[in-house]
PDB file of N, CA and C in Angstrom:
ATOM      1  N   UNK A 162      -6.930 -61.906   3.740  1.00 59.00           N
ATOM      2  CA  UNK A 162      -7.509 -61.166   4.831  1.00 59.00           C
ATOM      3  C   UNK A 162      -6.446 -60.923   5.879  1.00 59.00           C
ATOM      4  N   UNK A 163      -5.636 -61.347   6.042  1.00 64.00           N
ATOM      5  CA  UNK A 163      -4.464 -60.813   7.130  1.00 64.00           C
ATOM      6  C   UNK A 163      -4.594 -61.498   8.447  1.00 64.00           C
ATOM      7  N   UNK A 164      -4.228 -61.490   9.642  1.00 76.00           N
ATOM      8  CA  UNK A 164      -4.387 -61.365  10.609  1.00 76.00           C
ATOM      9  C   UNK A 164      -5.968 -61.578  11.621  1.00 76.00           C
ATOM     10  N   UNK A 165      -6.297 -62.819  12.408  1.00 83.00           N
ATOM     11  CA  UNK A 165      -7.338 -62.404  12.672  1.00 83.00           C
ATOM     12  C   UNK A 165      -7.031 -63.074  14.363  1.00 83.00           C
ATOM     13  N   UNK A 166      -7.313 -62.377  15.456  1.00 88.00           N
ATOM     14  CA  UNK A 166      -7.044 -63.781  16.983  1.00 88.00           C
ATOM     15  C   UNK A 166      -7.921 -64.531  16.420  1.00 88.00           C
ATOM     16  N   UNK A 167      -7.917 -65.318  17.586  1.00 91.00           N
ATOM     17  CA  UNK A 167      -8.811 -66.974  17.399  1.00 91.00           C
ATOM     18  C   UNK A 167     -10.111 -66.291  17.839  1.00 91.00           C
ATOM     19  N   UNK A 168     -10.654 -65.932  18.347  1.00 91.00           N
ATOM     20  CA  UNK A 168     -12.167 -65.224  18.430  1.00 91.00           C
ATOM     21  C   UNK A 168     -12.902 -65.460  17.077  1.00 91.00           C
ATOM     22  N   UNK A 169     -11.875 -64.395  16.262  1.00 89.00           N
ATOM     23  CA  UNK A 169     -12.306 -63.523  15.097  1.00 89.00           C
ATOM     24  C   UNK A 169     -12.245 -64.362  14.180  1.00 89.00           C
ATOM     25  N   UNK A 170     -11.116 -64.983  14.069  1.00 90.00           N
ATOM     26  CA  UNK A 170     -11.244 -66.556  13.165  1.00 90.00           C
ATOM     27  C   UNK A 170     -11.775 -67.667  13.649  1.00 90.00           C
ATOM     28  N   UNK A 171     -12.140 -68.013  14.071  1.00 92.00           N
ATOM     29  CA  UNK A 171     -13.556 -68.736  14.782  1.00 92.00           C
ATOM     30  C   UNK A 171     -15.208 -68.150  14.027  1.00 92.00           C
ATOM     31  N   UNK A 172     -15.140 -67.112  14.026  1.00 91.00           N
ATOM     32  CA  UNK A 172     -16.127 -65.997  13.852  1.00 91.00           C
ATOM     33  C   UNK A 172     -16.476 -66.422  12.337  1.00 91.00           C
ATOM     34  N   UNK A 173     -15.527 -66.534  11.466  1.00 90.00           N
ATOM     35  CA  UNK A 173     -15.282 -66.619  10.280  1.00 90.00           C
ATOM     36  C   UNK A 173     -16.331 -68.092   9.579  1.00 90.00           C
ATOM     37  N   UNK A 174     -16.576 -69.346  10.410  1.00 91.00           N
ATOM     38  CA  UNK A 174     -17.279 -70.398   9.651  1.00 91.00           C
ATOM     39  C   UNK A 174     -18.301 -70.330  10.231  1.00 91.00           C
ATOM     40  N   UNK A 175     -19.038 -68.887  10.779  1.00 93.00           N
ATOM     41  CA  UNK A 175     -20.215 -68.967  11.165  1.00 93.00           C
ATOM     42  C   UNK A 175     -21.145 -67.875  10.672  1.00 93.00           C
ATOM     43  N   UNK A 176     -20.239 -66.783  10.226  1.00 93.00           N
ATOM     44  CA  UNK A 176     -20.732 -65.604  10.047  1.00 93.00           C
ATOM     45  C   UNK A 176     -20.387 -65.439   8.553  1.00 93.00           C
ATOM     46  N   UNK A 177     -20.406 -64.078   8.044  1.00 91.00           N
ATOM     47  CA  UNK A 177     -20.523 -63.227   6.999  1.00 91.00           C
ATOM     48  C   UNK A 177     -19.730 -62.419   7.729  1.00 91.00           C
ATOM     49  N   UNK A 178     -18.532 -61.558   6.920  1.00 89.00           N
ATOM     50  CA  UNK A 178     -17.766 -60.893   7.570  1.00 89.00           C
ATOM     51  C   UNK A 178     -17.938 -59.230   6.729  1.00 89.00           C
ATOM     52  N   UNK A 179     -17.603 -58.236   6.962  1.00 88.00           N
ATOM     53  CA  UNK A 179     -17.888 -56.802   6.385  1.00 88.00           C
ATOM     54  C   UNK A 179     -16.345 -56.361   6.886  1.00 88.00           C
ATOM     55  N   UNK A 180     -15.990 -55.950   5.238  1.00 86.00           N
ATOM     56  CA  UNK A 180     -14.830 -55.783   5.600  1.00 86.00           C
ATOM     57  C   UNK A 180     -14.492 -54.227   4.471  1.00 86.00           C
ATOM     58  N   UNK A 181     -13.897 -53.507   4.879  1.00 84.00           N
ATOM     59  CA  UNK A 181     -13.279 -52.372   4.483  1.00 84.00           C
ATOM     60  C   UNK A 181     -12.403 -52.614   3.000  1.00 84.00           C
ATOM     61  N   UNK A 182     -12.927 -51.992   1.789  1.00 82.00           N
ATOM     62  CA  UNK A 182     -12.457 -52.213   0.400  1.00 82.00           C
ATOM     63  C   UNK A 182     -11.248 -51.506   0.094  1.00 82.00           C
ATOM     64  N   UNK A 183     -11.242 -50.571   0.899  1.00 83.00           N
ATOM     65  CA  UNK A 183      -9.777 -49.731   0.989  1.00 83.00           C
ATOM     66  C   UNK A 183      -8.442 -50.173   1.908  1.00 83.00           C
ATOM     67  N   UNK A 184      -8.909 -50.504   2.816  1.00 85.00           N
ATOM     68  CA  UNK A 184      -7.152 -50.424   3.833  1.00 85.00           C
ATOM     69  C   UNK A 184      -7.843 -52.247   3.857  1.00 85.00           C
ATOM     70  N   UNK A 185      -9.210 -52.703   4.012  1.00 84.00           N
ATOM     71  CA  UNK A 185      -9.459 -54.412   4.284  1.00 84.00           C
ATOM     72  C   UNK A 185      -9.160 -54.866   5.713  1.00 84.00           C
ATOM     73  N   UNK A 186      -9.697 -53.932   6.324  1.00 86.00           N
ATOM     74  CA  UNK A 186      -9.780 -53.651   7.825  1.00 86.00           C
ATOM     75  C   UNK A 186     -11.509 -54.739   8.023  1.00 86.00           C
ATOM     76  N   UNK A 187     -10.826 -55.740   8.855  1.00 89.00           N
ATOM     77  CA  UNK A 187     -12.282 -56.606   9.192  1.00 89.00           C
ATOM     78  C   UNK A 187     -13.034 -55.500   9.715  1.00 89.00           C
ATOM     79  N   UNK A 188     -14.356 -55.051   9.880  1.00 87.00           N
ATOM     80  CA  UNK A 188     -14.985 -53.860  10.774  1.00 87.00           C
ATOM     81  C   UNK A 188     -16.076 -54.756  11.465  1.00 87.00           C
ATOM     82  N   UNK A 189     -16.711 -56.118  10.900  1.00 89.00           N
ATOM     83  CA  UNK A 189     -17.691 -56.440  11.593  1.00 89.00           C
ATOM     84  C   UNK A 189     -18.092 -58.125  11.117  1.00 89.00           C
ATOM     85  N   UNK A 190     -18.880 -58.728  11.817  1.00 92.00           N
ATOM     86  CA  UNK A 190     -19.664 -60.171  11.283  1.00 92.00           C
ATOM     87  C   UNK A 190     -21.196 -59.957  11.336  1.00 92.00           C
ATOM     88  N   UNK A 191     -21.769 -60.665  10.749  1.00 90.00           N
ATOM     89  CA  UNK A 191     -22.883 -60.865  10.524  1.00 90.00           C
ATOM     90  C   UNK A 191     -23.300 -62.385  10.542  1.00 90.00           C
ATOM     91  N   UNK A 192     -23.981 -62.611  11.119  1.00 92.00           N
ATOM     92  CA  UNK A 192     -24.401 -63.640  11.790  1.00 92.00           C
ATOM     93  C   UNK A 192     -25.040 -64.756  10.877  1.00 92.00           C
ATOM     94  N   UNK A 193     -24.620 -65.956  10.326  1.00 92.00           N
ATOM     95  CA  UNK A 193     -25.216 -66.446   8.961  1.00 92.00           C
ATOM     96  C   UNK A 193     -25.996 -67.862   9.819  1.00 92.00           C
ATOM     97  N   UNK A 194     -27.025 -68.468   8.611  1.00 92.00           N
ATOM     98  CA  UNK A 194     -27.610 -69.790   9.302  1.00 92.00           C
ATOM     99  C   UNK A 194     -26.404 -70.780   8.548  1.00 92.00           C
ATOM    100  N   UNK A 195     -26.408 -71.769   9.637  1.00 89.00           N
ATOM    101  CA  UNK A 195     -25.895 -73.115   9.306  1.00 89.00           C
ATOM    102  C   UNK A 195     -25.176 -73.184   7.856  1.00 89.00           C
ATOM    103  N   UNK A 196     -26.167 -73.610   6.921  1.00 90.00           N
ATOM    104  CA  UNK A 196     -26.255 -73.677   5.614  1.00 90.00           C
ATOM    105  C   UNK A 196     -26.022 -72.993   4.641  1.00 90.00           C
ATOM    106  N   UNK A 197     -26.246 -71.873   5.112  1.00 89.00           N
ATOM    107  CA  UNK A 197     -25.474 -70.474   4.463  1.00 89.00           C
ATOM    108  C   UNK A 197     -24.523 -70.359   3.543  1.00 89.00           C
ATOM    109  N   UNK A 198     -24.057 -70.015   2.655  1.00 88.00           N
ATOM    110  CA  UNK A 198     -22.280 -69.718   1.898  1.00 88.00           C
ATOM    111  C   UNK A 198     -22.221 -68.500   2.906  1.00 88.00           C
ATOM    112  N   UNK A 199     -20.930 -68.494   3.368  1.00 88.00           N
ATOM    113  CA  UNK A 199     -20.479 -67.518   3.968  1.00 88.00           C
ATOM    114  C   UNK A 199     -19.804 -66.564   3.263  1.00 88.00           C
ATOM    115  N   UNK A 200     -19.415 -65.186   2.690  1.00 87.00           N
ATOM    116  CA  UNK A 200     -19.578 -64.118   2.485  1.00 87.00           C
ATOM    117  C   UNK A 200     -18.840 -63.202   3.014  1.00 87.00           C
ATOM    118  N   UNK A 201     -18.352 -62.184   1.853  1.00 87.00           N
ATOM    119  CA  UNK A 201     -17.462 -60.995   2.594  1.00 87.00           C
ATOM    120  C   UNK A 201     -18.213 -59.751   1.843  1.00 87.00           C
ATOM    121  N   UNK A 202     -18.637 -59.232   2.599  1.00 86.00           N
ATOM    122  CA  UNK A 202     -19.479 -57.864   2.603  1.00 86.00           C
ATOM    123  C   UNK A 202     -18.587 -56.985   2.425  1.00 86.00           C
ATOM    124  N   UNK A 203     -18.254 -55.656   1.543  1.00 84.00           N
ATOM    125  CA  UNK A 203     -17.466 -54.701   1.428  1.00 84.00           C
ATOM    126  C   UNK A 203     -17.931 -53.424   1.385  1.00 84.00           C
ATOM    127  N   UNK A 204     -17.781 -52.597   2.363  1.00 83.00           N
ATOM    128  CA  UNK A 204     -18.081 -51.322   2.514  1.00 83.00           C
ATOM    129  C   UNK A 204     -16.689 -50.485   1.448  1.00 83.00           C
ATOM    130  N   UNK A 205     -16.975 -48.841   1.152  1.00 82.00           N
ATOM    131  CA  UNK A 205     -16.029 -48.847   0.195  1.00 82.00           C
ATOM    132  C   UNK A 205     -14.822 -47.771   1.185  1.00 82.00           C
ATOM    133  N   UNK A 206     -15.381 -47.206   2.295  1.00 81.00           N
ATOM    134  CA  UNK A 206     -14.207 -46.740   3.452  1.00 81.00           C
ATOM    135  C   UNK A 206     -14.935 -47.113   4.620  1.00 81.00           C
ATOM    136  N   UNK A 207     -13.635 -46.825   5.530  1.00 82.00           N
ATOM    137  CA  UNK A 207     -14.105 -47.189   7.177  1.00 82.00           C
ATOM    138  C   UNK A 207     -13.221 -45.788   7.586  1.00 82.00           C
ATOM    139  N   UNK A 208     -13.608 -45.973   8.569  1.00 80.00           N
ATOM    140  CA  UNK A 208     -13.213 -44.684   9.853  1.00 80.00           C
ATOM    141  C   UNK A 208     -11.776 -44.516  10.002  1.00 80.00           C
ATOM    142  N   UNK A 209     -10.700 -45.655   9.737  1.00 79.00           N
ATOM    143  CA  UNK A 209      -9.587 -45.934   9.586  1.00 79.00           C
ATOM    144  C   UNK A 209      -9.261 -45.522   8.324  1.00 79.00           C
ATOM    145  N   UNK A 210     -10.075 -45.289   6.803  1.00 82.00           N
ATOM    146  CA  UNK A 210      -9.270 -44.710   6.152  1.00 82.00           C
ATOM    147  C   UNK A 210     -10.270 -43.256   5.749  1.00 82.00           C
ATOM    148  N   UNK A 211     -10.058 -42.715   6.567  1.00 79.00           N
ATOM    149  CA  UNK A 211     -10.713 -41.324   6.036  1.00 79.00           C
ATOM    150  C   UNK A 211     -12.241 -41.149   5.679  1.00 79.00           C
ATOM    151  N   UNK A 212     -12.655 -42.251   6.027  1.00 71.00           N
ATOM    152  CA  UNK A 212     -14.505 -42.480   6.168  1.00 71.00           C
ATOM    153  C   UNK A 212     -14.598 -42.368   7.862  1.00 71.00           C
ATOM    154  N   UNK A 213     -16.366 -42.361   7.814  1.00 70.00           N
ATOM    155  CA  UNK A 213     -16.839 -42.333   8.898  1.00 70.00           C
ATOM    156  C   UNK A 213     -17.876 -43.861   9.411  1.00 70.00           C
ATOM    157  N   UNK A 214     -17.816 -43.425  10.886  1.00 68.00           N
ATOM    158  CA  UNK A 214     -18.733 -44.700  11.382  1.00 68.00           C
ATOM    159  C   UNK A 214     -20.232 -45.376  10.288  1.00 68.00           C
ATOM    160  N   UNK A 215     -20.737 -43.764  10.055  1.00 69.00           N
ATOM    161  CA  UNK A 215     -21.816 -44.179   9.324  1.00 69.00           C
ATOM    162  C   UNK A 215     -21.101 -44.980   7.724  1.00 69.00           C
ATOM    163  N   UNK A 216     -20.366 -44.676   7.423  1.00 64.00           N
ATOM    164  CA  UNK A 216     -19.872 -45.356   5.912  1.00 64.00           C
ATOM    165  C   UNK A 216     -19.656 -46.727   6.409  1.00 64.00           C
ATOM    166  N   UNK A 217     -19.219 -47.096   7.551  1.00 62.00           N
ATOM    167  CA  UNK A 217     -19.060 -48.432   7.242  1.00 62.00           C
ATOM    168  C   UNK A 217     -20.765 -49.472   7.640  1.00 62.00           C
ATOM    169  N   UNK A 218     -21.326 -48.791   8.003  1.00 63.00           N
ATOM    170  CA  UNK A 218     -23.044 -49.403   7.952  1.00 63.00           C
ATOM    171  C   UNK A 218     -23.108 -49.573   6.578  1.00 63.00           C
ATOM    172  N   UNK A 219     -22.982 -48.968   5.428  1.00 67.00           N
ATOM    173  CA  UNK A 219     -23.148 -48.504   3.957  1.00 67.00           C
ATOM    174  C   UNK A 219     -22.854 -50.323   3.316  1.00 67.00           C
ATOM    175  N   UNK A 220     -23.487 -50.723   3.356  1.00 67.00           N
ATOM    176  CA  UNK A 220     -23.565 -51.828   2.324  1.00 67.00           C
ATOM    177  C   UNK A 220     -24.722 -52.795   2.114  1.00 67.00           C
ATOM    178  N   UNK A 221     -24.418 -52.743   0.916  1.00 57.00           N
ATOM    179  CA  UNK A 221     -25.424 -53.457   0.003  1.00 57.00           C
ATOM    180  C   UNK A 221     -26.262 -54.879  -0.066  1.00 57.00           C
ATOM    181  N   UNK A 222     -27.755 -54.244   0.669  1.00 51.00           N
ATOM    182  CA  UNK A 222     -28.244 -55.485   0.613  1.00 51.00           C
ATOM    183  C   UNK A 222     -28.250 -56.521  -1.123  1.00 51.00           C
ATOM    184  N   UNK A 223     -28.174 -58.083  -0.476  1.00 50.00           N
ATOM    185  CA  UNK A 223     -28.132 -59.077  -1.224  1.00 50.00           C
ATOM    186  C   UNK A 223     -29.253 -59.616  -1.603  1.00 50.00           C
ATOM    187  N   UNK A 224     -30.075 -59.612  -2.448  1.00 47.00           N
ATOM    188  CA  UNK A 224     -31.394 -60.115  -2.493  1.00 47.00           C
ATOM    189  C   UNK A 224     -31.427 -61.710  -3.593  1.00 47.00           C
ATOM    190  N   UNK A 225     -31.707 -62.244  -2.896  1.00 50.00           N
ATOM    191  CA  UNK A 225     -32.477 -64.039  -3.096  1.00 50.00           C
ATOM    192  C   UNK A 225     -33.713 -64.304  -3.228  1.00 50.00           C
ATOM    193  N   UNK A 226     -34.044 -65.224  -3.748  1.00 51.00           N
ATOM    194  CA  UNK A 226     -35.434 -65.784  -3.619  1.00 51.00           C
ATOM    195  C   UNK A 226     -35.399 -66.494  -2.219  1.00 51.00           C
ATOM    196  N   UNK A 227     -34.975 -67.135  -1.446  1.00 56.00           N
ATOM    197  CA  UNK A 227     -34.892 -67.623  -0.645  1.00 56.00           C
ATOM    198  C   UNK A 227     -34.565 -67.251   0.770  1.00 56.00           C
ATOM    199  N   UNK A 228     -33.800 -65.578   0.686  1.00 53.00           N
ATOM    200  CA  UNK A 228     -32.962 -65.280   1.973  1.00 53.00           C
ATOM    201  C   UNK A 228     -32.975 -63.585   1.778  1.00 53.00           C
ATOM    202  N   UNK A 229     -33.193 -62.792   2.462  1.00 51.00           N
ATOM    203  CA  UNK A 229     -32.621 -61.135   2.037  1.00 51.00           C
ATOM    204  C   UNK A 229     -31.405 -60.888   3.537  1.00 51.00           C
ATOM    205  N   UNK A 230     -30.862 -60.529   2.782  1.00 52.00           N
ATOM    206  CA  UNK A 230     -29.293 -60.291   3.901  1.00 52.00           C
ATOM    207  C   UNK A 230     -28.946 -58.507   3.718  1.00 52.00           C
TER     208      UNK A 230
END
């Protein structure tokens, strides 16, 4: 994953992160419980590589018996 400040890596053992499959540009977190496996969500462009804002919303819910993300 490259590069993250301490915010953003902090961010990382709490959340689910959404990250750009092309350039792998972090774009966002998602907020996980406690217990959770934490998770990297992949949109397939972001705004940075020749996609738009709406493409990086574009990903795929995860469905569980236990949890829908």
């Amino acid at each position: 994953m490259g590069y993250l400040c301490p915010d953003c890596s902090r961010k990382t053992t709490s959340s689910h992160i959404v990250q750009c499959s092309s350039c792998k540009t972090v774009l966002n977190f998602v907020r996980a419980a406690p217990n959770e496996e934490k998770v990297v969500f992949n949109v397939s462009k972001c705004s940075h590589c020749i996609g738009t804002i709406e493409d990086e919303w574009e990903i795929e819910p995860l469905y569980y018996p236990e949890s829908y993300i």
